[in-house]
Short mmCIF file of C-alpha atoms and ligand atoms in Angstrom, two decimals:
data_model
loop_
_atom_site.label_atom_id
_atom_site.label_comp_id
_atom_site.label_asym_id
_atom_site.label_seq_id
_atom_site.Cartn_x
_atom_site.Cartn_y
_atom_site.Cartn_z
CA MET A 1 -172.01 29.47 -76.19
CA SER A 2 -169.47 28.89 -73.10
CA LYS A 3 -168.98 32.88 -71.41
CA LEU A 4 -164.65 33.75 -70.81
CA ARG A 5 -164.13 35.16 -68.30
CA THR A 6 -160.52 36.03 -66.87
CA THR A 7 -159.24 35.76 -63.21
CA TYR A 8 -156.18 37.12 -61.52
CA SER A 9 -155.46 34.64 -59.38
CA CYS A 10 -152.36 34.83 -56.33
CA GLN A 11 -149.38 31.51 -57.46
CA SER A 12 -148.45 31.57 -54.22
CA CYS A 13 -152.17 31.19 -52.04
CA GLY A 14 -154.90 31.23 -54.89
CA TYR A 15 -156.50 34.37 -53.76
CA GLN A 16 -158.73 35.33 -57.19
CA SER A 17 -159.38 38.85 -58.25
CA PRO A 18 -161.46 41.20 -60.79
CA LYS A 19 -158.53 42.80 -61.09
CA TRP A 20 -154.52 43.13 -60.95
CA LEU A 21 -152.84 43.52 -57.61
CA GLY A 22 -149.60 44.12 -56.16
CA LYS A 23 -150.13 43.21 -53.26
CA CYS A 24 -151.95 39.88 -52.03
CA PRO A 25 -154.30 40.82 -49.15
CA SER A 26 -154.56 37.75 -48.11
CA CYS A 27 -150.55 36.23 -47.46
CA ASN A 28 -149.63 39.69 -47.82
CA THR A 29 -146.53 38.59 -50.69
CA TRP A 30 -146.14 41.20 -53.34
CA ASN A 31 -146.53 40.42 -57.23
CA THR A 32 -147.65 37.30 -57.06
CA PHE A 33 -150.85 37.95 -59.50
CA VAL A 34 -151.40 36.43 -62.81
CA GLU A 35 -153.95 36.35 -65.31
CA GLU A 36 -156.20 33.74 -65.54
CA ILE A 37 -158.22 33.00 -68.35
CA VAL A 38 -161.09 30.35 -66.92
CA GLN A 39 -163.49 29.12 -69.08
CA LYS A 40 -167.25 29.39 -66.71
CA ASP A 41 -168.18 26.37 -68.17
CA ASP A 42 -169.91 24.83 -64.78
CA GLY A 43 -171.28 22.27 -65.97
CA ALA A 44 -168.35 20.31 -67.49
CA LYS A 45 -166.45 21.94 -63.91
CA ALA A 46 -163.88 19.01 -62.26
CA GLU A 47 -165.60 16.21 -64.67
CA TRP A 48 -163.19 13.20 -65.19
CA LYS A 49 -165.27 10.76 -67.35
CA THR A 50 -165.63 11.31 -71.19
CA SER A 51 -168.77 9.36 -71.99
CA THR A 52 -171.32 11.32 -70.94
CA SER A 53 -173.44 9.25 -68.52
CA LYS A 54 -176.60 9.72 -66.71
CA GLN A 55 -175.43 11.17 -63.51
CA ILE A 56 -177.07 9.87 -60.75
CA ALA A 57 -177.45 11.93 -57.29
CA ALA A 58 -176.02 10.72 -54.23
CA ARG A 59 -179.42 9.28 -51.51
CA PRO A 60 -178.88 9.12 -48.13
CA LYS A 61 -177.38 6.14 -46.32
CA ALA A 62 -177.80 4.72 -42.92
CA ILE A 63 -174.28 4.14 -41.29
CA ALA A 64 -175.05 0.93 -39.90
CA ASP A 65 -175.38 -0.52 -44.31
CA ILE A 66 -172.54 0.98 -45.41
CA ALA A 67 -169.81 -1.57 -46.34
CA TYR A 68 -165.85 -1.39 -45.09
CA ASN A 69 -163.25 -2.50 -44.22
CA GLU A 70 -160.27 -2.32 -42.86
CA GLN A 71 -159.10 -5.21 -45.13
CA ASN A 72 -159.49 -3.32 -48.57
CA ARG A 73 -155.96 -0.79 -47.51
CA ILE A 74 -153.36 -1.96 -50.42
CA ILE A 75 -150.25 -2.88 -48.29
CA THR A 76 -147.44 -1.81 -50.54
CA LEU A 77 -144.01 -4.06 -49.77
CA ASP A 78 -142.45 -0.63 -48.58
CA ASN A 79 -143.27 -0.91 -44.85
CA GLU A 80 -142.01 2.80 -44.13
CA LEU A 81 -144.68 4.49 -46.42
CA ASN A 82 -147.26 1.66 -45.22
CA ARG A 83 -146.72 3.24 -41.41
CA VAL A 84 -146.77 6.75 -42.88
CA LEU A 85 -150.34 6.09 -44.50
CA GLY A 86 -151.06 4.83 -40.90
CA GLY A 87 -151.34 1.21 -42.95
CA GLY A 88 -151.31 1.26 -46.54
CA ILE A 89 -153.25 2.89 -49.55
CA VAL A 90 -157.03 3.56 -48.59
CA PRO A 91 -158.88 2.66 -51.83
CA GLY A 92 -160.25 6.01 -53.41
CA SER A 93 -158.01 7.84 -51.32
CA ILE A 94 -156.18 11.16 -53.00
CA VAL A 95 -152.41 11.41 -51.85
CA LEU A 96 -149.93 14.41 -52.19
CA MET A 97 -146.39 14.21 -52.20
CA GLY A 98 -144.69 17.27 -51.76
CA GLY A 99 -140.93 17.66 -51.80
CA GLU A 100 -138.31 19.85 -53.30
CA PRO A 101 -136.73 18.72 -57.00
CA GLY A 102 -134.76 15.75 -56.60
CA ILE A 103 -134.39 14.56 -53.48
CA GLY A 104 -136.22 11.30 -54.60
CA LYS A 105 -139.97 11.69 -55.07
CA SER A 106 -140.51 10.29 -58.53
CA THR A 107 -137.86 7.31 -57.35
CA LEU A 108 -140.16 6.19 -54.25
CA LEU A 109 -143.25 6.31 -56.55
CA LEU A 110 -142.39 4.65 -59.15
CA GLN A 111 -140.61 2.20 -56.90
CA LEU A 112 -143.85 1.30 -55.40
CA ALA A 113 -145.20 1.07 -59.48
CA VAL A 114 -143.02 -1.89 -60.07
CA SER A 115 -142.71 -3.40 -56.67
CA LEU A 116 -146.94 -4.52 -56.77
CA PRO A 117 -146.95 -6.55 -59.96
CA HIS A 118 -150.54 -8.37 -59.21
CA LEU A 119 -151.94 -5.16 -59.59
CA LYS A 120 -152.42 -2.50 -62.12
CA ILE A 121 -151.01 0.38 -61.85
CA LEU A 122 -151.19 3.58 -63.69
CA TYR A 123 -147.56 6.05 -63.77
CA ILE A 124 -148.67 9.55 -65.25
CA SER A 125 -145.50 10.98 -65.92
CA GLY A 126 -145.77 14.94 -67.44
CA GLU A 127 -141.90 15.37 -66.68
CA GLU A 128 -140.38 12.64 -68.03
CA SER A 129 -139.88 10.40 -71.55
CA GLU A 130 -141.81 6.66 -71.97
CA GLN A 131 -137.44 5.78 -71.67
CA GLN A 132 -136.14 7.60 -69.32
CA VAL A 133 -138.90 6.22 -66.69
CA LYS A 134 -137.78 2.50 -68.57
CA MET A 135 -134.21 4.13 -67.28
CA ARG A 136 -135.16 4.89 -63.52
CA ALA A 137 -136.71 1.43 -63.53
CA GLU A 138 -133.98 -0.73 -64.82
CA ARG A 139 -132.14 1.34 -61.95
CA ILE A 140 -133.98 0.59 -59.31
CA LYS A 141 -135.52 -2.90 -59.70
CA THR A 142 -134.25 -5.56 -57.04
CA PRO A 143 -134.07 -9.02 -58.01
CA ASP A 144 -136.70 -10.08 -55.04
CA LEU A 145 -138.88 -8.02 -57.05
CA LEU A 146 -138.32 -9.91 -60.10
CA SER A 147 -138.79 -13.23 -58.79
CA GLN A 148 -142.43 -12.64 -57.71
CA ILE A 149 -145.07 -14.68 -58.75
CA ASN A 150 -147.44 -12.71 -61.23
CA ASN A 151 -150.80 -14.72 -61.93
CA ARG A 152 -152.53 -11.71 -63.97
CA PRO A 153 -151.02 -11.38 -67.14
CA GLU A 154 -152.69 -7.88 -67.60
CA ALA A 155 -151.40 -6.21 -63.82
CA GLY A 156 -148.37 -4.95 -63.75
CA CYS A 157 -146.72 -1.07 -64.09
CA TYR A 158 -148.25 0.42 -67.13
CA ILE A 159 -146.41 4.49 -68.15
CA LEU A 160 -148.37 7.09 -69.82
CA THR A 161 -146.76 10.63 -70.72
CA GLU A 162 -149.68 13.09 -71.38
CA THR A 163 -150.36 15.98 -69.88
CA SER A 164 -154.02 16.38 -70.68
CA THR A 165 -156.29 15.16 -67.97
CA GLN A 166 -158.77 14.35 -70.72
CA ASN A 167 -156.75 12.46 -72.54
CA ILE A 168 -155.45 10.58 -69.74
CA PHE A 169 -158.62 9.61 -68.44
CA LYS A 170 -159.74 8.49 -71.37
CA GLN A 171 -156.80 6.16 -71.16
CA ILE A 172 -157.83 5.21 -67.45
CA GLU A 173 -161.15 4.67 -68.61
CA ILE A 174 -159.16 1.73 -71.49
CA LEU A 175 -157.29 0.51 -68.80
CA GLU A 176 -158.82 0.34 -65.39
CA PRO A 177 -155.99 1.07 -63.37
CA GLU A 178 -155.89 0.27 -59.74
CA ILE A 179 -153.99 2.92 -58.13
CA VAL A 180 -152.45 5.70 -60.70
CA ILE A 181 -149.82 7.58 -60.37
CA VAL A 182 -149.79 11.47 -61.45
CA ASP A 183 -146.01 12.64 -61.55
CA SER A 184 -146.53 15.58 -61.21
CA ILE A 185 -149.71 17.80 -60.61
CA GLN A 186 -148.05 21.04 -62.08
CA THR A 187 -147.46 19.44 -65.26
CA MET A 188 -150.45 18.56 -65.92
CA ALA A 189 -153.63 20.87 -67.37
CA SER A 190 -157.18 20.46 -68.23
CA ALA A 191 -159.18 22.03 -71.79
CA PHE A 192 -161.67 23.67 -69.63
CA ILE A 193 -159.16 26.00 -68.21
CA GLU A 194 -157.63 28.01 -70.21
CA SER A 195 -153.87 29.32 -68.23
CA SER A 196 -151.04 27.50 -68.40
CA ALA A 197 -150.07 23.78 -66.44
CA GLY A 198 -148.51 24.77 -63.04
CA THR A 199 -151.09 28.18 -61.78
CA VAL A 200 -152.64 28.43 -59.56
CA SER A 201 -156.10 27.26 -61.13
CA GLN A 202 -155.14 24.78 -63.27
CA VAL A 203 -153.31 22.87 -60.16
CA ARG A 204 -156.28 22.91 -58.86
CA GLU A 205 -158.95 22.02 -61.91
CA CYS A 206 -156.74 19.29 -62.18
CA THR A 207 -156.42 18.19 -58.94
CA ALA A 208 -160.55 18.31 -58.36
CA GLU A 209 -160.73 15.78 -61.55
CA PHE A 210 -158.21 13.00 -59.64
CA LEU A 211 -160.60 13.64 -56.87
CA LYS A 212 -163.75 13.41 -58.35
CA TYR A 213 -162.21 10.20 -60.09
CA ALA A 214 -160.94 9.32 -57.43
CA LYS A 215 -163.49 9.39 -54.85
CA GLU A 216 -165.88 7.57 -57.66
CA THR A 217 -163.76 4.55 -59.00
CA GLY A 218 -162.01 3.88 -55.88
CA THR A 219 -158.84 3.92 -57.34
CA PRO A 220 -156.46 5.59 -54.64
CA VAL A 221 -154.54 8.14 -56.52
CA LEU A 222 -151.14 9.19 -55.42
CA LEU A 223 -149.90 13.07 -56.47
CA ILE A 224 -146.54 14.31 -56.52
CA GLY A 225 -145.79 18.31 -56.15
CA HIS A 226 -143.28 20.65 -56.46
CA ILE A 227 -142.13 22.62 -53.63
CA THR A 228 -141.44 26.28 -53.78
CA LYS A 229 -138.21 27.79 -52.14
CA GLU A 230 -140.89 29.06 -48.82
CA GLY A 231 -141.34 25.45 -48.54
CA THR A 232 -145.15 24.53 -49.22
CA ILE A 233 -146.70 23.07 -52.36
CA ALA A 234 -146.46 25.40 -55.14
CA GLY A 235 -150.28 25.93 -56.39
CA PRO A 236 -152.65 26.94 -53.16
CA LYS A 237 -152.92 26.55 -50.19
CA VAL A 238 -156.69 24.81 -51.31
CA LEU A 239 -154.82 21.90 -51.98
CA GLU A 240 -153.98 20.34 -49.11
CA HIS A 241 -157.34 20.65 -47.97
CA MET A 242 -158.69 19.15 -51.52
CA VAL A 243 -156.67 15.86 -51.06
CA ASP A 244 -156.80 13.27 -47.66
CA THR A 245 -153.17 12.92 -47.16
CA VAL A 246 -150.36 15.66 -47.36
CA LEU A 247 -146.55 13.90 -47.00
CA GLN A 248 -143.48 15.29 -47.21
CA PHE A 249 -140.37 13.81 -47.97
CA GLU A 250 -137.54 15.87 -47.24
CA GLY A 251 -133.75 15.87 -46.72
CA ASP A 252 -130.23 17.53 -47.43
CA ARG A 253 -130.03 16.32 -51.01
CA HIS A 254 -126.00 16.13 -50.77
CA MET A 255 -126.75 13.74 -47.87
CA SER A 256 -128.29 10.22 -48.29
CA TYR A 257 -131.15 10.23 -45.62
CA ARG A 258 -134.39 11.24 -46.65
CA ILE A 259 -137.45 11.90 -44.48
CA LEU A 260 -141.10 10.84 -45.80
CA ARG A 261 -143.05 12.75 -43.29
CA ALA A 262 -147.23 12.84 -42.73
CA THR A 263 -148.41 16.33 -42.29
CA LYS A 264 -152.09 15.91 -42.73
CA ASN A 265 -153.73 12.61 -42.97
CA ARG A 266 -157.82 11.85 -42.94
CA PHE A 267 -156.94 8.08 -42.44
CA GLY A 268 -154.11 7.99 -39.73
CA SER A 269 -151.57 9.47 -37.58
CA ALA A 270 -150.47 12.21 -39.32
CA SER A 271 -147.64 12.60 -37.00
CA GLU A 272 -146.12 9.47 -38.63
CA MET A 273 -142.75 9.67 -40.51
CA GLY A 274 -140.67 7.14 -42.51
CA ILE A 275 -136.85 6.97 -43.44
CA TYR A 276 -135.10 6.06 -46.44
CA GLU A 277 -131.69 5.87 -47.60
CA MET A 278 -130.67 7.23 -50.95
CA GLN A 279 -128.66 4.34 -52.57
CA GLY A 280 -127.50 3.53 -56.48
CA THR A 281 -130.36 1.28 -56.61
CA GLY A 282 -133.20 3.77 -55.86
CA LEU A 283 -134.60 4.46 -52.05
CA ARG A 284 -133.78 1.87 -49.41
CA GLU A 285 -136.29 1.49 -46.01
CA VAL A 286 -134.16 2.78 -42.58
CA ASN A 287 -135.41 -0.26 -40.09
CA ASN A 288 -133.56 1.26 -36.88
CA PRO A 289 -133.25 4.74 -37.62
CA SER A 290 -131.28 5.65 -34.16
CA GLU A 291 -128.50 4.09 -35.51
CA ILE A 292 -128.09 6.15 -37.91
CA LEU A 293 -129.05 9.15 -35.81
CA LEU A 294 -126.84 8.88 -33.06
CA SER A 295 -123.00 9.84 -34.52
CA GLN A 296 -120.27 8.13 -34.08
CA ARG A 297 -118.49 9.10 -30.92
CA GLU A 298 -114.29 8.97 -30.32
CA GLY A 299 -113.92 10.24 -26.90
CA ASP A 300 -115.07 12.67 -24.90
CA LEU A 301 -117.16 15.51 -26.82
CA SER A 302 -118.92 17.54 -24.09
CA GLY A 303 -122.16 19.75 -25.09
CA VAL A 304 -123.39 16.40 -26.76
CA ALA A 305 -126.30 14.81 -24.57
CA ILE A 306 -129.08 11.63 -25.54
CA ALA A 307 -133.37 11.84 -25.85
CA SER A 308 -135.52 9.14 -26.27
CA MET A 309 -137.84 10.53 -27.97
CA LEU A 310 -141.41 9.94 -30.48
CA GLU A 311 -141.84 10.29 -33.84
CA GLY A 312 -145.50 10.18 -34.02
CA ASN A 313 -145.20 6.13 -32.61
CA ARG A 314 -142.79 5.21 -33.47
CA PRO A 315 -139.55 5.14 -30.07
CA LEU A 316 -136.05 7.14 -31.94
CA MET A 317 -132.80 7.80 -29.76
CA ILE A 318 -131.76 11.22 -31.06
CA GLU A 319 -128.04 13.29 -29.62
CA ILE A 320 -128.25 17.11 -29.10
CA GLN A 321 -125.81 18.86 -29.66
CA SER A 322 -124.55 22.66 -27.47
CA LEU A 323 -121.52 24.69 -28.09
CA VAL A 324 -122.24 27.57 -25.39
CA SER A 325 -119.84 30.20 -25.48
CA PRO A 326 -119.35 33.86 -24.07
CA ALA A 327 -120.66 36.33 -26.06
CA THR A 328 -117.97 38.92 -27.18
CA TYR A 329 -120.27 41.35 -28.88
CA GLY A 330 -123.31 42.60 -27.51
CA THR A 331 -126.19 40.43 -27.78
CA PRO A 332 -126.18 36.93 -27.02
CA GLN A 333 -126.88 35.07 -29.75
CA ARG A 334 -129.07 32.00 -29.75
CA THR A 335 -129.26 29.29 -32.61
CA THR A 336 -130.70 26.24 -33.30
CA THR A 337 -131.46 23.55 -35.73
CA GLY A 338 -134.08 20.88 -35.48
CA PHE A 339 -135.53 22.97 -32.19
CA ASP A 340 -137.40 25.49 -31.71
CA GLY A 341 -135.90 28.94 -30.75
CA LYS A 342 -138.75 29.50 -28.32
CA ARG A 343 -138.88 26.58 -25.99
CA LEU A 344 -134.64 26.58 -25.89
CA ASN A 345 -135.31 30.75 -24.62
CA MET A 346 -137.69 29.51 -22.14
CA LEU A 347 -135.15 26.33 -21.09
CA LEU A 348 -132.16 28.92 -21.05
CA ALA A 349 -134.07 31.19 -18.47
CA VAL A 350 -135.20 27.53 -16.42
CA LEU A 351 -131.70 27.20 -16.43
CA GLU A 352 -130.73 31.02 -14.93
CA LYS A 353 -132.95 31.55 -13.07
CA ARG A 354 -133.80 27.64 -11.35
CA GLY A 355 -129.93 26.14 -11.54
CA GLY A 356 -128.37 29.30 -10.95
CA PHE A 357 -126.31 29.20 -14.17
CA ARG A 358 -124.85 32.63 -15.71
CA LEU A 359 -126.37 31.82 -19.38
CA GLY A 360 -127.33 35.95 -20.06
CA GLN A 361 -123.72 36.62 -21.45
CA GLN A 362 -123.23 33.57 -23.45
CA ASP A 363 -123.87 32.46 -27.44
CA VAL A 364 -125.82 29.06 -27.45
CA PHE A 365 -125.65 27.17 -30.20
CA LEU A 366 -128.42 24.21 -30.53
CA ASN A 367 -128.63 21.61 -33.26
CA ILE A 368 -130.59 17.93 -33.21
CA ALA A 369 -128.10 15.95 -35.65
CA GLY A 370 -129.96 14.02 -38.20
CA GLY A 371 -132.03 16.62 -39.85
CA LEU A 372 -134.58 16.19 -37.86
CA LYS A 373 -137.41 18.43 -36.38
CA VAL A 374 -138.03 17.47 -33.06
CA GLU A 375 -141.45 18.72 -31.11
CA ASP A 376 -141.72 16.27 -28.54
CA PRO A 377 -141.56 17.69 -25.59
CA ALA A 378 -139.18 14.52 -23.88
CA ILE A 379 -136.35 15.85 -25.31
CA ASP A 380 -136.46 18.94 -23.43
CA LEU A 381 -134.14 17.49 -20.54
CA ALA A 382 -131.92 16.07 -23.11
CA VAL A 383 -131.43 20.44 -24.14
CA CYS A 384 -130.47 21.72 -20.37
CA ILE A 385 -127.78 19.32 -19.37
CA SER A 386 -126.26 19.06 -23.65
CA ILE A 387 -126.33 22.93 -22.53
CA ILE A 388 -124.82 22.39 -19.32
CA SER A 389 -122.60 20.45 -20.69
CA SER A 390 -120.99 22.45 -23.07
CA TYR A 391 -121.30 25.28 -20.14
CA ASP A 392 -119.47 23.95 -17.19
CA GLU A 393 -116.87 21.55 -20.01
CA ILE A 394 -117.99 18.44 -18.34
CA SER A 395 -119.03 15.80 -20.87
CA ILE A 396 -121.84 13.31 -20.74
CA PRO A 397 -120.96 9.75 -20.11
CA HIS A 398 -122.11 8.05 -23.98
CA ASP A 399 -124.30 5.15 -22.10
CA VAL A 400 -126.48 7.65 -20.51
CA CYS A 401 -130.08 8.96 -21.83
CA PHE A 402 -132.83 10.99 -20.77
CA SER A 403 -136.38 11.56 -21.53
CA ALA A 404 -138.44 14.27 -20.28
CA GLU A 405 -140.02 17.47 -20.34
CA VAL A 406 -138.91 20.76 -17.90
CA GLY A 407 -141.27 22.82 -16.62
CA LEU A 408 -140.90 26.70 -15.46
CA GLY A 409 -140.37 25.49 -11.60
CA GLY A 410 -137.16 23.33 -13.22
CA GLU A 411 -139.42 20.27 -12.48
CA ILE A 412 -139.12 17.57 -14.51
CA ARG A 413 -142.36 16.35 -16.39
CA ALA A 414 -144.07 12.97 -16.99
CA VAL A 415 -144.33 11.81 -20.68
CA ASN A 416 -146.57 9.47 -22.51
CA ARG A 417 -145.26 5.96 -22.86
CA VAL A 418 -142.96 5.79 -21.29
CA GLU A 419 -142.39 2.11 -21.65
CA GLN A 420 -141.38 2.27 -25.25
CA ARG A 421 -138.63 4.99 -24.82
CA ILE A 422 -137.56 2.77 -21.76
CA THR A 423 -137.39 0.32 -24.25
CA GLU A 424 -136.06 1.51 -27.37
CA ALA A 425 -132.83 3.09 -24.34
CA GLU A 426 -131.97 -0.27 -23.99
CA LYS A 427 -131.99 -2.25 -26.95
CA LEU A 428 -129.57 0.18 -27.82
CA GLY A 429 -127.54 -0.32 -25.21
CA PHE A 430 -127.97 2.06 -23.08
CA LYS A 431 -127.03 1.63 -19.31
CA GLU A 432 -128.69 4.52 -17.68
CA ILE A 433 -132.24 6.79 -18.78
CA TYR A 434 -133.35 10.03 -16.55
CA LEU A 435 -136.82 10.20 -16.13
CA SER A 436 -139.74 11.39 -13.89
CA LYS A 437 -140.83 10.26 -11.12
CA PHE A 438 -144.36 11.10 -11.61
CA CYS A 439 -143.72 8.62 -15.01
CA LEU A 440 -143.03 5.32 -13.09
CA LYS A 441 -146.42 4.50 -12.05
CA GLY A 442 -147.41 1.02 -13.28
CA LEU A 443 -143.79 -0.09 -14.71
CA ASP A 444 -141.87 -2.85 -13.25
CA LEU A 445 -138.04 -1.71 -12.72
CA GLN A 446 -136.64 -4.81 -12.02
CA SER A 447 -138.20 -6.05 -15.40
CA TYR A 448 -135.47 -3.76 -17.27
CA LYS A 449 -131.72 -3.96 -17.86
CA ILE A 450 -131.10 -0.13 -17.95
CA LYS A 451 -131.24 1.36 -14.83
CA VAL A 452 -133.76 3.99 -14.28
CA ASN A 453 -132.69 7.62 -12.25
CA ALA A 454 -136.69 9.21 -11.70
CA VAL A 455 -135.42 12.81 -9.80
CA ALA A 456 -138.63 15.31 -10.02
CA LYS A 457 -135.93 18.36 -9.99
CA LEU A 458 -133.71 19.24 -12.02
CA ASP A 459 -130.79 19.44 -9.53
CA GLU A 460 -131.01 16.56 -9.01
CA VAL A 461 -129.68 15.39 -12.29
CA PHE A 462 -127.28 17.97 -12.23
CA SER A 463 -126.00 16.49 -8.47
CA GLY A 464 -125.80 12.60 -10.47
CA LEU A 465 -123.62 13.42 -13.36
CA PHE A 466 -122.06 16.69 -12.39
CA GLY A 467 -121.52 15.34 -8.62
P1 TYD B 1 -135.72 11.86 -58.06
O1 TYD B 1 -136.65 10.29 -57.70
O2 TYD B 1 -135.96 12.04 -59.91
O3 TYD B 1 -136.69 13.13 -57.32
P2 TYD B 1 -137.51 13.89 -57.76
O4 TYD B 1 -138.40 13.33 -58.46
O5 TYD B 1 -138.09 14.24 -56.20
O6 TYD B 1 -137.40 15.59 -58.37
O7 TYD B 1 -134.63 11.44 -58.08
C1 TYD B 1 -133.54 12.12 -58.52
C2 TYD B 1 -131.95 12.28 -57.72
O8 TYD B 1 -131.95 10.63 -57.14
C3 TYD B 1 -131.03 12.22 -58.34
O9 TYD B 1 -129.57 13.08 -58.04
C4 TYD B 1 -130.27 10.69 -58.70
C5 TYD B 1 -131.13 10.06 -57.29
N1 TYD B 1 -131.01 8.86 -57.47
C6 TYD B 1 -129.89 7.57 -56.59
O10 TYD B 1 -128.89 8.41 -55.96
N2 TYD B 1 -130.17 6.33 -57.08
C7 TYD B 1 -131.00 6.14 -58.05
O11 TYD B 1 -131.16 4.35 -57.97
C8 TYD B 1 -132.22 6.45 -58.25
C9 TYD B 1 -133.12 6.62 -59.09
C10 TYD B 1 -131.65 8.05 -58.26
MG1 MG B 2 -139.89 13.55 -60.65
#
C-alpha cells in the first residue's frame, strides 16, 4: 500500500514545505502555497513505459565508443527555428517554448508538424479539440507544402487530444512518432500525482516523464509552456533546469512581429533569435529583419541614430530614438524601452563629464525601435549620438550609422566581429559608419564602398557630425 503524502508547494517557484506558509522563503512571494497531494510511490515516479519491461541499468562507456553524428539533427523547413535551436532539432532533446497566450506558440509548432510530411509527428493538444486543430492547420497550409512528395504513407502529422500522460504514452508506444509536440505542459496530468493539472508538482512530474521518454527513445519532445504575468514560465524554475533548450516567443500581440529567442540551449548558442510575422495564413519567417526595424522616416528628425549590432550571430541595423527635454518637476526622469536603464545613466554621466553637455536637468526618454531588448554594447555610441542629437536639435544624416562601445573616459572601444557589422550596414545602403580605431586590424577598408570613420574619442564623433 503506497503512502499518501501532502505537501504545500509555492506555485511560483516550486518550493515545498510540510506546512502552509504565508510567504515563500525561497522567492519571497505572498500567498502562493497550495496543498498538493503527492502519491509517494518512488518506484513508479517519472516512468513513461506502460509495459513493465525489466530495466537495464546503464553502464559506463568509453567516450570514443559513443556514436554521434551532427547530421542526426532534424532540419526543419523553418530557417529561423533551425537557427534558434542551433542548427535543427537534436534527437532526444527536450525543448520548452514559453510565451504569452495568443502570441502564436500553437501556430508555430503546428506549422512545424505539418511541414515535415516525411516524418511521423505527434501533436498532443490538451487545449483544443481535433476540429479546432484541423481548422488552424487548414489556415496555415501553404500550397508548396502540399505538393511535397511523400513516400512513407504512415508518416505525417497525427493529432491526439488527451491530457493524461499515461494514456499519451500508451498511444506513443503504438504510434512510435519521430517528433512529439505537447500543447501545453500545464494541461497535462500524471496519475502518479493527485493534484490538479497546472500545479507545480504536476508540471514537474509530467515534464520528468517526457524527459525520460525523450532520453530513452531519442525522440525529440517540444513542450509549450504558458507564461505568468511576471514573464516567467508558469510552474517552477526547476522546469527550465530540466529541459535542454528554453525558447521564448515574444512580441506585442497587437503588432504582427514576433521574436523567438533561445534563453538556454545545451546544443547551440543561447543568444540566437528568429523573427516572424503573423499573417492571416500563419507565421512567416522574416529573413531581412533590418528592413522592418528601421522605421520609414520622412524629413529630418532629431534624436534618431542607427546602430549596427549583433543579435547572436546575426547582424542587425537598429534604430535608437531619444527625446531630451528640460525637466519641469524636481528629479529628471530617465525612461528606457529595450535598453538597460543603468547603462543609460552611465552614458549620460559620460556625456556630462567628458562631453560637457548639461544633461543633469533634462528628462531623457530612450526607445529601441521594433520592440527589441538589446544587450550588445555596440549600440552605446548610437545611444550617445541620439541623445545629443535630440539635446542639440540637430538631426543625423539618414545614411550614417554607428557601432562601438563607449567607455567611462569617453573613449570609443572596439567591438567584436566588425566585418559583419560593416557588411550589413553596406548592404542596407548606409554611406558612413563610425567605428573604434582599435578594431580595424586586419580589415581591408578599400574593399568597402561604405566610408569607415575610425575614431578614438567621443569628441571626434561630435565634431565630425555636429561640427
Ligand atoms: P496561437 O497559436 O493560438 O497562440 P498561443 O498558442 O501562443 O496561445 O495564436 C493565436 C493568435 O494568432 C490569434 O490571435 C490568431 C492569430 N493567427 C493569425 O493571425 N493567423 C493565423 O494563421 C493563425 C493560425 C492565427
Ligand atoms: Mg495555444
